[in-house]
CSV table of C-alpha atoms in Angstrom, one decimal:
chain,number,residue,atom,x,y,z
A,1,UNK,CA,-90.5,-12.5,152.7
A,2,UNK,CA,-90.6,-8.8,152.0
A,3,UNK,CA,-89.0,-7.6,149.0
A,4,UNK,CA,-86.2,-5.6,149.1
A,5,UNK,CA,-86.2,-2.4,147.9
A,6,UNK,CA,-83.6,-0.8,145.0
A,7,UNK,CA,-81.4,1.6,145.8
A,8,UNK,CA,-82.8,3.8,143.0
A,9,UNK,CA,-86.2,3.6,144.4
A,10,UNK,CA,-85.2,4.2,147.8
A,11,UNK,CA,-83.0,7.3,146.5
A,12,UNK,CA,-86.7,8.7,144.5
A,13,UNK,CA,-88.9,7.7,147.7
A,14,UNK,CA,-86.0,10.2,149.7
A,15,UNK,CA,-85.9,12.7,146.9
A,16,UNK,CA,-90.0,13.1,147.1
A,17,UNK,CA,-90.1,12.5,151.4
A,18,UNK,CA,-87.6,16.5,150.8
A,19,UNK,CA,-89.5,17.8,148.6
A,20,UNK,CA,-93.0,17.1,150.2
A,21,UNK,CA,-91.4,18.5,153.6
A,22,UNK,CA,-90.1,21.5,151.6
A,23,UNK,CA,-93.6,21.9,150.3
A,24,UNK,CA,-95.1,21.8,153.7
A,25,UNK,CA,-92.5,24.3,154.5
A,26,UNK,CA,-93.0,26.4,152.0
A,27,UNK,CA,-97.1,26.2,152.8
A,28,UNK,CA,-96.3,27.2,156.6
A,29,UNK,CA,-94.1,30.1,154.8
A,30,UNK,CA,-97.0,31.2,152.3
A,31,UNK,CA,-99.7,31.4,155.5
A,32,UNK,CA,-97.4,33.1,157.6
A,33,UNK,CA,-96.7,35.8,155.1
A,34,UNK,CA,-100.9,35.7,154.1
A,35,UNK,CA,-101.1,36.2,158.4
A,36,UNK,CA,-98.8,39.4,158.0
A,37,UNK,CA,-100.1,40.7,155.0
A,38,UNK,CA,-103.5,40.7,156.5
A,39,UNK,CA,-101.8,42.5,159.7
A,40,UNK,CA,-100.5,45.0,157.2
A,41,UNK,CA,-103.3,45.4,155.8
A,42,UNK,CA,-105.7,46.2,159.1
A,43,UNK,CA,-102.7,48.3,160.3
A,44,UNK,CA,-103.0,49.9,157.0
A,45,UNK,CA,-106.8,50.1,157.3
A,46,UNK,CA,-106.7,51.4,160.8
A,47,UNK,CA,-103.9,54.4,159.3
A,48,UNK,CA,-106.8,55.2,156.7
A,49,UNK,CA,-109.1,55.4,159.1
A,50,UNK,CA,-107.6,57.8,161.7
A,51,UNK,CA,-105.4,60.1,159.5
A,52,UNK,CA,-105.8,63.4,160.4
A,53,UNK,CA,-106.3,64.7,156.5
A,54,UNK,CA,-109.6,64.0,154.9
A,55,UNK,CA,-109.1,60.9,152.6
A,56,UNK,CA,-111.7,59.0,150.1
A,57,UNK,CA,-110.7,56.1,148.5
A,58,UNK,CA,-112.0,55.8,144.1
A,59,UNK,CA,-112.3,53.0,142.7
A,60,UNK,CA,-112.7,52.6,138.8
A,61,UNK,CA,-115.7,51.5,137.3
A,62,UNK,CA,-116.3,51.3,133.9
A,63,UNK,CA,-115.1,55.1,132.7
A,64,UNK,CA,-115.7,56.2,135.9
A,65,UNK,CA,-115.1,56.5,139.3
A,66,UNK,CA,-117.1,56.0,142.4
A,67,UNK,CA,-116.2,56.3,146.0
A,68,UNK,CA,-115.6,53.0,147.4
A,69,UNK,CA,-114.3,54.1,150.9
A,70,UNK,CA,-113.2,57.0,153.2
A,71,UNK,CA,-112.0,57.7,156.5
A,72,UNK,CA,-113.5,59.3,159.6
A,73,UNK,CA,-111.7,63.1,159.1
A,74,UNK,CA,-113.2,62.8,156.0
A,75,UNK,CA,-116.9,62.2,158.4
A,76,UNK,CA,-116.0,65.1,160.8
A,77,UNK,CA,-114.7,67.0,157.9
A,78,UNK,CA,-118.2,66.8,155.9
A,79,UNK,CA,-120.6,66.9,159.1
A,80,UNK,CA,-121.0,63.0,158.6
A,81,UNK,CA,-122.9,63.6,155.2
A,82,UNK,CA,-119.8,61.9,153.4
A,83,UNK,CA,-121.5,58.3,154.2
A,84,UNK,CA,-124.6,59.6,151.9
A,85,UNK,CA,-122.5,59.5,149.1
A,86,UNK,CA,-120.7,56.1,149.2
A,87,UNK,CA,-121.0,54.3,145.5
A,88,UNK,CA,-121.5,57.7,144.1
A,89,UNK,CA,-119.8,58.4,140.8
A,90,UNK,CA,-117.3,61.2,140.2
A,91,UNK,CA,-118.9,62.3,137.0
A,92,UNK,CA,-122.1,62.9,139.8
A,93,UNK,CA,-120.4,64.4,142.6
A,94,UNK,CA,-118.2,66.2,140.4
A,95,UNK,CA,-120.4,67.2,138.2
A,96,UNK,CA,-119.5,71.2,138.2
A,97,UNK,CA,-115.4,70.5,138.5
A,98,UNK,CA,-114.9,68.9,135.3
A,99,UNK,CA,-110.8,69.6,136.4
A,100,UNK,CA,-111.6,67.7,139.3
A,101,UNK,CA,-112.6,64.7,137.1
A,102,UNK,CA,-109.7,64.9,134.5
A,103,UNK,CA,-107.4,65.1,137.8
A,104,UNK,CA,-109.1,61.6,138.6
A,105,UNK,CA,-108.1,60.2,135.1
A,106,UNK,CA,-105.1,61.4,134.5
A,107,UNK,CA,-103.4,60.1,138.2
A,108,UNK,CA,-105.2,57.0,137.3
A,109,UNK,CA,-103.6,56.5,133.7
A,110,UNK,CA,-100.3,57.9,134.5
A,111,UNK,CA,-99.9,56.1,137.5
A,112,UNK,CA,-98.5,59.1,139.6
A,113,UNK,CA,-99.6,61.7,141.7
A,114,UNK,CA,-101.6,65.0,141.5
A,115,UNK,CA,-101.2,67.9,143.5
A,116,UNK,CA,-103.5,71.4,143.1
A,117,UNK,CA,-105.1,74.2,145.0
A,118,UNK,CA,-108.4,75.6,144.3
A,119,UNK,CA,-111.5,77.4,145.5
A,120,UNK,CA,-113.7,74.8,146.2
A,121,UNK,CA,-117.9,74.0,147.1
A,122,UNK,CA,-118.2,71.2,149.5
A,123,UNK,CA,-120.7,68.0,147.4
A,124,UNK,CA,-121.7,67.5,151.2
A,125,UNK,CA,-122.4,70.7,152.8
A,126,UNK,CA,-121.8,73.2,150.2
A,127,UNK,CA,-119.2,75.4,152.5
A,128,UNK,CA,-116.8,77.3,150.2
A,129,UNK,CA,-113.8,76.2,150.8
A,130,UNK,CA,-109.8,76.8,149.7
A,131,UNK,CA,-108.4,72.8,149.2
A,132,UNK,CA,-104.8,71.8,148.6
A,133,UNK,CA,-106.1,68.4,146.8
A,134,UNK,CA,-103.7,65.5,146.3
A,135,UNK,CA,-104.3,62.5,143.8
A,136,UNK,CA,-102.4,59.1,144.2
A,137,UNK,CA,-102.6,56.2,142.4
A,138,UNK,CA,-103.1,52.5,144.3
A,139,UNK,CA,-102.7,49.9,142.6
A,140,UNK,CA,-104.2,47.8,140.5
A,141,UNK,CA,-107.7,49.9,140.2
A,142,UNK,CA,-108.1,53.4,142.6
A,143,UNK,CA,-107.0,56.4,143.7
A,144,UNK,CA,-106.8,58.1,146.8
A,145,UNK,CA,-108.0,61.5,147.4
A,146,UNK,CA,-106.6,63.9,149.9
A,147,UNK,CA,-108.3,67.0,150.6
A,148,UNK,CA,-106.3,69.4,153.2
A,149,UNK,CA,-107.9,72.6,154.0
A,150,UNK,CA,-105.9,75.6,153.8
A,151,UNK,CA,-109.1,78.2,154.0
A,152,UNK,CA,-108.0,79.7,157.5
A,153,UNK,CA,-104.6,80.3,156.4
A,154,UNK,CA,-105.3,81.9,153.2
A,155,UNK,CA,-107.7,84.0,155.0
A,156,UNK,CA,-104.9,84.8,157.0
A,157,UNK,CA,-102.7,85.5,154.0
A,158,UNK,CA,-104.8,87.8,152.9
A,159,UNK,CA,-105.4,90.1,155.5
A,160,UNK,CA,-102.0,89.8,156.6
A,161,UNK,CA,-101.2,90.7,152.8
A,162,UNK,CA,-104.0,94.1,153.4
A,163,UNK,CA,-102.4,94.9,156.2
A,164,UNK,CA,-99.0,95.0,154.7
A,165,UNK,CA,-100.3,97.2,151.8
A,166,UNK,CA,-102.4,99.6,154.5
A,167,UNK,CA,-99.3,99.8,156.4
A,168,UNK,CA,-97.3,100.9,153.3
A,169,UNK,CA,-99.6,103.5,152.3
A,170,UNK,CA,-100.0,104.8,156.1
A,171,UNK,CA,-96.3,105.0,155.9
A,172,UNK,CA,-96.4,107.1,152.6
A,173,UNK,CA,-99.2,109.1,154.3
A,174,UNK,CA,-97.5,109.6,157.5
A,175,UNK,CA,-94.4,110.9,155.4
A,176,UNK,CA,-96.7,113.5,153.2
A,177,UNK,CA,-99.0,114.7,156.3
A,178,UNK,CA,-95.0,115.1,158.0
A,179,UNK,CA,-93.8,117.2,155.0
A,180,UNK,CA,-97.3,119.0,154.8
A,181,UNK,CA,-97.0,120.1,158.4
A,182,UNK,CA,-93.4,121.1,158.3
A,183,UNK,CA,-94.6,123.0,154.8
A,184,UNK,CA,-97.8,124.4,157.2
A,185,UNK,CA,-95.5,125.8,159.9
A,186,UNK,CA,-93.0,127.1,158.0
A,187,UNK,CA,-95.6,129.2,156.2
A,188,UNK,CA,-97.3,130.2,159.4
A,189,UNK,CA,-93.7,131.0,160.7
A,190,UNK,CA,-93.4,133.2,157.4
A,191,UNK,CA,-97.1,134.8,157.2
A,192,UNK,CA,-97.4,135.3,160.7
A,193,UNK,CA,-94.4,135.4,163.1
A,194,UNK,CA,-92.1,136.5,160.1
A,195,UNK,CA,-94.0,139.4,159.7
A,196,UNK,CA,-94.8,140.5,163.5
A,197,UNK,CA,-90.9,140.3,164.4
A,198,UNK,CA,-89.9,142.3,161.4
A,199,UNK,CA,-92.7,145.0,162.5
A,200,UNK,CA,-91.6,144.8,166.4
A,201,UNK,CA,-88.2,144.7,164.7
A,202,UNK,CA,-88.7,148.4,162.7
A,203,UNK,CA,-90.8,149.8,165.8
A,204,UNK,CA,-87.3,149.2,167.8
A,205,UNK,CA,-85.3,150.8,165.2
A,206,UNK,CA,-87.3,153.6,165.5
A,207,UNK,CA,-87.5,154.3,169.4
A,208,UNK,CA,-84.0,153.5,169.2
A,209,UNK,CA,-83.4,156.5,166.7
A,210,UNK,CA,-86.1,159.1,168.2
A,211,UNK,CA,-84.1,158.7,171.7
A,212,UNK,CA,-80.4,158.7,170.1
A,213,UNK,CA,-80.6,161.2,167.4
A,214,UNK,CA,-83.9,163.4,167.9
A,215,UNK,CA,-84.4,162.9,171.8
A,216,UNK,CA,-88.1,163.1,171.3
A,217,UNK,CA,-89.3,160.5,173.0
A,218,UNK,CA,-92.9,161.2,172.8
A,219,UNK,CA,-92.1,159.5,169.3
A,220,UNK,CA,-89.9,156.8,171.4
A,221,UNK,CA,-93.3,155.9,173.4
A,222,UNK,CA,-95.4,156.1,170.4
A,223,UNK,CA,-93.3,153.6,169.2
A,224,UNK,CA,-92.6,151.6,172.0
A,225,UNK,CA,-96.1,151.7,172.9
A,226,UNK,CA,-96.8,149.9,168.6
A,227,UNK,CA,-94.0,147.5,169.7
A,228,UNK,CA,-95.8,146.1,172.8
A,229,UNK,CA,-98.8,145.6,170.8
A,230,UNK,CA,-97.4,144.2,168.3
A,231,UNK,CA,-95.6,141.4,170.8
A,232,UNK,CA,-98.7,140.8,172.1
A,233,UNK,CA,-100.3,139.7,169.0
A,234,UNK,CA,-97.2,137.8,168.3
A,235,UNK,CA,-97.8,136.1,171.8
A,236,UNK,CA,-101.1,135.5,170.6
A,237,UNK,CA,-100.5,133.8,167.2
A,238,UNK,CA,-97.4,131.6,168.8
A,239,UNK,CA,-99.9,130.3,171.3
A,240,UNK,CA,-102.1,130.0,167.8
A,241,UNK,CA,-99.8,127.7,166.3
A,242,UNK,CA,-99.1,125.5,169.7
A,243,UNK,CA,-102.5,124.7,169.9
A,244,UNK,CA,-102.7,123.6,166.3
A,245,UNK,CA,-99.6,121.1,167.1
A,246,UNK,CA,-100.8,120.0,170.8
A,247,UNK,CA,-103.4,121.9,172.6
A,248,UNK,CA,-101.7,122.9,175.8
A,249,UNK,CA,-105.2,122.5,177.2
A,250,UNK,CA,-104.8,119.1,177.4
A,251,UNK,CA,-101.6,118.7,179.1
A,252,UNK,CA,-103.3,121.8,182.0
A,253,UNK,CA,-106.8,120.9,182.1
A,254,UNK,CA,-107.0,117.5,180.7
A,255,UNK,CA,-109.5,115.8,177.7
A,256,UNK,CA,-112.5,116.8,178.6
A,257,UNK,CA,-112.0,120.6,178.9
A,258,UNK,CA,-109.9,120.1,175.5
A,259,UNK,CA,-113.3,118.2,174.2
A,260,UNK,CA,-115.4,121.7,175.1
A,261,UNK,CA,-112.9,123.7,173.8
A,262,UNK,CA,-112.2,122.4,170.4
A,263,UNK,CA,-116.0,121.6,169.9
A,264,UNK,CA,-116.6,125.8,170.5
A,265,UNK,CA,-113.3,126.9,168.4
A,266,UNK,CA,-115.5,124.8,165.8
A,267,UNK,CA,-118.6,126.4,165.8
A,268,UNK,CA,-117.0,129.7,165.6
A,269,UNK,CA,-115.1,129.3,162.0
A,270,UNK,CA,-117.9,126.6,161.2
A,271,UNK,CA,-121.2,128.8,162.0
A,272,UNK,CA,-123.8,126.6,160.4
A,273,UNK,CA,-122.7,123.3,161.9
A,274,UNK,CA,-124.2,123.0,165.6
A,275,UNK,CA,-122.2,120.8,167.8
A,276,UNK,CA,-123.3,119.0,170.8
A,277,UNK,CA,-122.0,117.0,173.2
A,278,UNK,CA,-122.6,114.3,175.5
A,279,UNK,CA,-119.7,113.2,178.0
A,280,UNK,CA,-120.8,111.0,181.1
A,281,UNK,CA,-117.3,110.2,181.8
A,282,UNK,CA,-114.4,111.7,184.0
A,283,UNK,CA,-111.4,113.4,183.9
A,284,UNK,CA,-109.8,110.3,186.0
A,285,UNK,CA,-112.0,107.2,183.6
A,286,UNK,CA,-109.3,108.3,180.8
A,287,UNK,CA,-106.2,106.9,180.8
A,288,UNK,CA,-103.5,109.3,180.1
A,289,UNK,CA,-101.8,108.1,177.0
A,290,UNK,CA,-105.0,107.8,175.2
A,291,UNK,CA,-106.0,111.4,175.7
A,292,UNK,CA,-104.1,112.4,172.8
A,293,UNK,CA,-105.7,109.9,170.8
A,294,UNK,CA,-109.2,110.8,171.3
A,295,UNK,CA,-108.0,114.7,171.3
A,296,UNK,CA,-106.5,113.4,167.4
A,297,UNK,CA,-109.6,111.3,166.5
A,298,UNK,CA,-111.9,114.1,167.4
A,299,UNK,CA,-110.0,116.4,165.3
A,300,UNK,CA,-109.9,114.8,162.4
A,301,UNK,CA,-113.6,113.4,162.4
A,302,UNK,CA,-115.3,116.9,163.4
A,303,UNK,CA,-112.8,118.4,160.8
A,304,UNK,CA,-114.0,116.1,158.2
A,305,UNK,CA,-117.4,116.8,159.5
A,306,UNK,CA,-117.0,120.1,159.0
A,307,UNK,CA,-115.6,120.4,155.6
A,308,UNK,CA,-116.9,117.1,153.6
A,309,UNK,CA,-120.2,116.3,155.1
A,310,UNK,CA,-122.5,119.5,154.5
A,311,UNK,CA,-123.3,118.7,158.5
A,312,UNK,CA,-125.9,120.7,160.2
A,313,UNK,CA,-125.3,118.8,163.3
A,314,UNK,CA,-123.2,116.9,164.8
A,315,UNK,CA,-123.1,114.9,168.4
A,316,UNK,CA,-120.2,114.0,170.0
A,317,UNK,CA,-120.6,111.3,172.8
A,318,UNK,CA,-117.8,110.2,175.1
A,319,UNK,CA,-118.8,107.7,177.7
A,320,UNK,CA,-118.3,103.9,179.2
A,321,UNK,CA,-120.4,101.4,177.4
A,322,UNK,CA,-119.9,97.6,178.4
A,323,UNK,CA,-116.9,98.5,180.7
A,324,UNK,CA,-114.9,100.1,177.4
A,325,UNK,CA,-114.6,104.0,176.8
A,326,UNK,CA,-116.4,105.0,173.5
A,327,UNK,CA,-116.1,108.1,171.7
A,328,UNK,CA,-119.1,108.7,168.6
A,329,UNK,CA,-118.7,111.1,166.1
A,330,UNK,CA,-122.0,111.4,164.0
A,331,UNK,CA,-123.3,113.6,162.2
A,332,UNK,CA,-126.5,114.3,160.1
A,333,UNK,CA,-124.5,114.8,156.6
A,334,UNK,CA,-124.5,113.8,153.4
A,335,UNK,CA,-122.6,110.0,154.1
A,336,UNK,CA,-120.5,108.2,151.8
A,337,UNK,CA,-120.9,104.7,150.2
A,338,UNK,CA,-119.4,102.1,152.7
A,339,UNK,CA,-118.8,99.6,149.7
A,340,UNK,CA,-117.5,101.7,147.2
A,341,UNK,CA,-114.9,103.5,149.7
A,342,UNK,CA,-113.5,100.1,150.8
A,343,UNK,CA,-112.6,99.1,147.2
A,344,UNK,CA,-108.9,99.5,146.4
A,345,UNK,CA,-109.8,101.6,143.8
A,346,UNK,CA,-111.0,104.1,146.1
A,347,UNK,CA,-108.0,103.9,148.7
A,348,UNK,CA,-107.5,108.0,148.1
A,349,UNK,CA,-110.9,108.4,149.7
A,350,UNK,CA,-109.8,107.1,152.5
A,351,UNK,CA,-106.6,108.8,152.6
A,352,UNK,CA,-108.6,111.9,152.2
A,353,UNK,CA,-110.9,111.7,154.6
A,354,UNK,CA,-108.3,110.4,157.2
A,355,UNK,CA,-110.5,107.4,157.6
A,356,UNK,CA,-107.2,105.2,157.8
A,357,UNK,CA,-105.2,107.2,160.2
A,358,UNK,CA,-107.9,107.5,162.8
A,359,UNK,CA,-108.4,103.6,162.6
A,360,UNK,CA,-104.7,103.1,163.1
A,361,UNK,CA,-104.3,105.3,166.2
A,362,UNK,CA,-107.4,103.6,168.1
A,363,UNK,CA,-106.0,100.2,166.8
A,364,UNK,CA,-102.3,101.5,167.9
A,365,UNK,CA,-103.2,101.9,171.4
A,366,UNK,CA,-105.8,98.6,172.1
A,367,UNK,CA,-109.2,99.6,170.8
A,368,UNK,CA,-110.9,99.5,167.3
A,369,UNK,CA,-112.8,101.9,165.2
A,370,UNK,CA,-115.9,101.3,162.8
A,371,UNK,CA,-117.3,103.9,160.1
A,372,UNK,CA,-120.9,103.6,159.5
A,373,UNK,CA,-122.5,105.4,156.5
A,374,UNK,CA,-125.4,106.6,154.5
A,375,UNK,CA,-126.0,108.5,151.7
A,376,UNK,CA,-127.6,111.4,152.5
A,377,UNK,CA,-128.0,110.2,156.2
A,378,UNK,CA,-125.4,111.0,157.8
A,379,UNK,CA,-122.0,109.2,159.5
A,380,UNK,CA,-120.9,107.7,162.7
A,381,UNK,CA,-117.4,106.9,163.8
A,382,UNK,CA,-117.2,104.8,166.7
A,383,UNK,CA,-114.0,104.3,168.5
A,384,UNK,CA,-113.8,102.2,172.0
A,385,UNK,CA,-111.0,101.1,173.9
């Protein structure tokens, strides 16, 4: 006969037939979430990997770090020299950026996160570089680096912040070479016409009185005759001061007769400068809203030619070279320093010499302008549209 079993033993085998299932539940649980945490953590591997920001993994060794992993921007980012460098220590790599290494340490003991910008020399390639880097701690024992490179943009920055500051003193230049024009023309206006009116003026007066009072008019046509002179010349300096503002040459006969013109007008105040020219273009290659330009850029380089450079020649070139219309300026003359003119220091030099003006009106209107100079060689300015 079997024996019969207690109820309290039957109650205890019950008790342990739950728990063992709940055990073996608990089992299937504990390798289904193992199954997911390894999904999570490929998923997560596979998000290193292919981020778009070069990332390298440090993992603490000792009282160091060395790099323990990365991810392929980090390859592209360091012309696949990063792999040359796996199990490297920081206190190697960063051997020069002792920040760099305190950055390391102190995201690693604090248990945060790190973010800097600095000028920075690639370990791998050695490019200079400007890095936005950002430390994180991982748990239990690294730290992920990110290294996000903002060089193009503060590139950007800065001649974007150059051009704001060249644009601000053209403006202030604009306003005095406005005021020094109006100052210009009034004085010619004074000197010149001023004085010729208030002559023709007096030589009216007096025909006027010879005919009314004296009836001589020998007198009258003396007068008269002074007068018409005197209108003439007045003609003759109005037409003075037109072409000073805008050669009406230009707007009749068109660039290349104004070209010839201003380069003989030159010579004659300017005897000891020879100028020559050589223009293989036509009248109909020019288009007509950059006449004025070159007829401006001309002026201003032969002028400075003239009066800064102790020039005893100078050749002026206007023709098509690689489908773009180039004007040359150069001249055999003392020169300037290149280097020392385009320091900010030296900003009134250019402002002097007009340098900045001419290089805004070809850049105005399409083109681009480039100043070459020598000491004691001479200068070229080169402007092509």
């Amino acid at each position: 006969m079997s024996e019969k079993k207690s109820p309290a033993a039957s109650d205890t085998i019950a008790a342990l037939r739950q728990r063992i299932a709940k055990l073996e539940q608990n089992e299937i649980r504990l390798r289904q979430m193992e199954a997911m945490i390894q999904t999570e953590k490929e998923r997560l591997k596979i998000q290193y990997r292919l981020t778009n920001i070069p990332t390298i993994t440090w993992q603490k060794k000792g009282s160091d770090f060395i790099i323990a992993d990365y991810n392929i921007t980090m390859e592209d980012f360091t012309d696949g020299l990063i792999g040359n460098y796996l199990d490297k220590p920081a206190s190697v790599i960063y051997e020069n950026r002792p920040d760099l290494q305190l950055n390391l340490n102190t995201c690693f003991n604090d248990h945060g996160l790190i973010k800097r910008e600095t000028p920075y020399q690639m370990f791998t390639n050695k490019k200079q570089k400007i890095i936005v880097f950002t430390f994180i701690y991982m748990p239990p024992d690294s730290v992920i680096s990110h290294m996000e490179d903002i060089t193009e943009r503060k590139v950007a920055e800065q001649k974007l912040r150059k051009s704001e500051r060249q644009l601000r003193m053209l403006s202030a230049q604009l306003m005095t070479v406005q005021e020094r024009q109006k100052k210009h023309i009034s004085r010619e206006l004074h000197d010149s016409i001023g004085q010729y009116l208030t002559a023709i003026k007096f030589s009216m007066e007096n025909t006027l009185f010879q005919l009314n009072e004296r009836q001589d008019t020998s007198k009258a046509v003396g007068f008269l005759e002074a007068g018409v002179n005197l209108l003439r010349q007045t003609i003759d300096e109005v037409r003075r001061i037109m072409m000073d503002l805008r050669p009406s040459i230009l707007d009749d006969l068109g660039i290349l007769a104004t070209i010839s013109w201003f380069c003989r007008e030159l010579q004659v105040v300017y005897t000891g400068m020879r100028v020559e020219q050589d223009i293989s273009l036509t009248e109909e290659d020019v288009p007509e809203p950059l006449k004025i330009i070159i007829y401006r850029i001309l002026q201003e380089a032969l002028n400075n030619a003239a009066k800064h450079s102790r020039a005893s020649r100078v050749l002026v070139s206007l023709k098509k070279v690689n489908d773009k219309i180039q004007l040359t300026i150069e001249d055999n003359g003392k020169g300037f320093d290149m280097k020392k003119v385009a320091m900010d220091n030296e900003i009134s030099a250019l402002e002097g010499l007009g340098l900045m003006s001419m290089q805004e009106r070809a850049e105005l209107t399409g083109g681009s302008l480039v100043i070459e100079s020598q000491l004691k060689k001479g200068t070229a300015i080169i402007a092509s549209w």
